[in-house]
Amino acid sequence: MTVRYREEGETVWIERVFNLDPSKDLVLAGQFKYKTVYEFSSRLKYGGRLGVYSSVLKMRSPGTLISTFFNS
């Protein structure tokens, strides 16, 4: 799974690649600016094929943002 995020209004995405365990959830944790809106989207890679990125989810950071992405 590739998760990308950026500060709202920015043009450059930061991408992180994660290997998924189908039986568990993936938790992305990072340090973000205080009360700043971030945009997140993700895509899956399966059998060598990449999916399309999901819709963008906007979240306001309280300082440390922990966002859970379920693999369902």
Coordinates of C-alpha atoms in Angstrom, one line a residue:
M1 CA 0.0 0.0 0.0
T2 CA 1.2 3.5 -0.8
V3 CA 0.0 6.3 1.4
R4 CA 0.5 9.9 0.3
Y5 CA -0.1 13.1 2.2
R6 CA 0.5 16.8 1.9
E7 CA -0.4 20.0 3.6
E8 CA -3.7 21.4 2.2
G9 CA -2.9 23.7 -0.7
E10 CA 0.6 22.2 -1.4
T11 CA 1.4 20.7 -4.7
V12 CA 4.0 18.1 -3.7
W13 CA 2.8 14.8 -2.2
I14 CA 5.0 12.9 0.4
E15 CA 4.7 9.1 -0.3
R16 CA 5.3 6.2 2.1
V17 CA 5.1 2.6 1.1
F18 CA 3.9 -0.1 3.5
N19 CA 3.7 -3.9 3.3
L20 CA 0.3 -5.0 4.4
D21 CA -0.6 -7.9 6.6
P22 CA -4.1 -8.8 5.4
S23 CA -5.2 -9.8 8.9
K24 CA -4.2 -6.5 10.5
D25 CA -4.8 -2.8 10.2
L26 CA -2.2 -0.4 9.0
V27 CA -1.4 2.5 11.2
L28 CA 0.4 5.6 9.8
A29 CA 1.8 7.8 12.6
G30 CA 3.8 10.9 12.1
Q31 CA 4.6 14.4 13.4
F32 CA 2.6 17.1 11.7
K33 CA 2.2 20.8 12.2
Y34 CA -0.2 21.9 14.9
K35 CA -3.8 22.3 13.8
T36 CA -2.9 22.2 10.1
V37 CA -5.2 20.5 7.5
Y38 CA -3.6 17.6 5.7
E39 CA -4.8 15.6 2.7
F40 CA -4.4 11.8 2.6
S41 CA -5.0 9.3 -0.1
S42 CA -3.8 5.7 -0.7
R43 CA -3.6 2.9 -3.3
L44 CA -3.0 -0.8 -3.1
K45 CA -0.5 -2.9 -5.1
Y46 CA -1.6 -6.5 -5.6
G47 CA 0.1 -9.1 -7.8
G48 CA 2.4 -6.5 -9.3
R49 CA -0.5 -4.2 -10.3
L50 CA -1.1 -0.8 -8.9
G51 CA -4.6 0.5 -8.1
V52 CA -5.7 4.1 -8.5
Y53 CA -5.4 6.5 -5.6
S54 CA -8.4 6.7 -3.3
S55 CA -10.4 9.9 -2.8
V56 CA -8.6 12.6 -0.8
L57 CA -9.4 12.6 2.9
K58 CA -8.8 15.9 4.7
M59 CA -7.9 15.8 8.4
R60 CA -6.8 18.5 10.8
S61 CA -3.7 17.7 12.9
P62 CA -3.8 18.1 16.6
G63 CA 0.1 18.0 16.7
T64 CA 0.6 14.3 16.5
L65 CA -1.7 12.7 14.0
I66 CA -2.4 9.0 14.0
S67 CA -4.6 7.9 11.1
T68 CA -5.8 4.3 10.7
F69 CA -6.3 2.9 7.2
F70 CA -8.3 -0.3 7.1
N71 CA -7.5 -2.8 4.4
S72 CA -11.1 -3.8 3.7

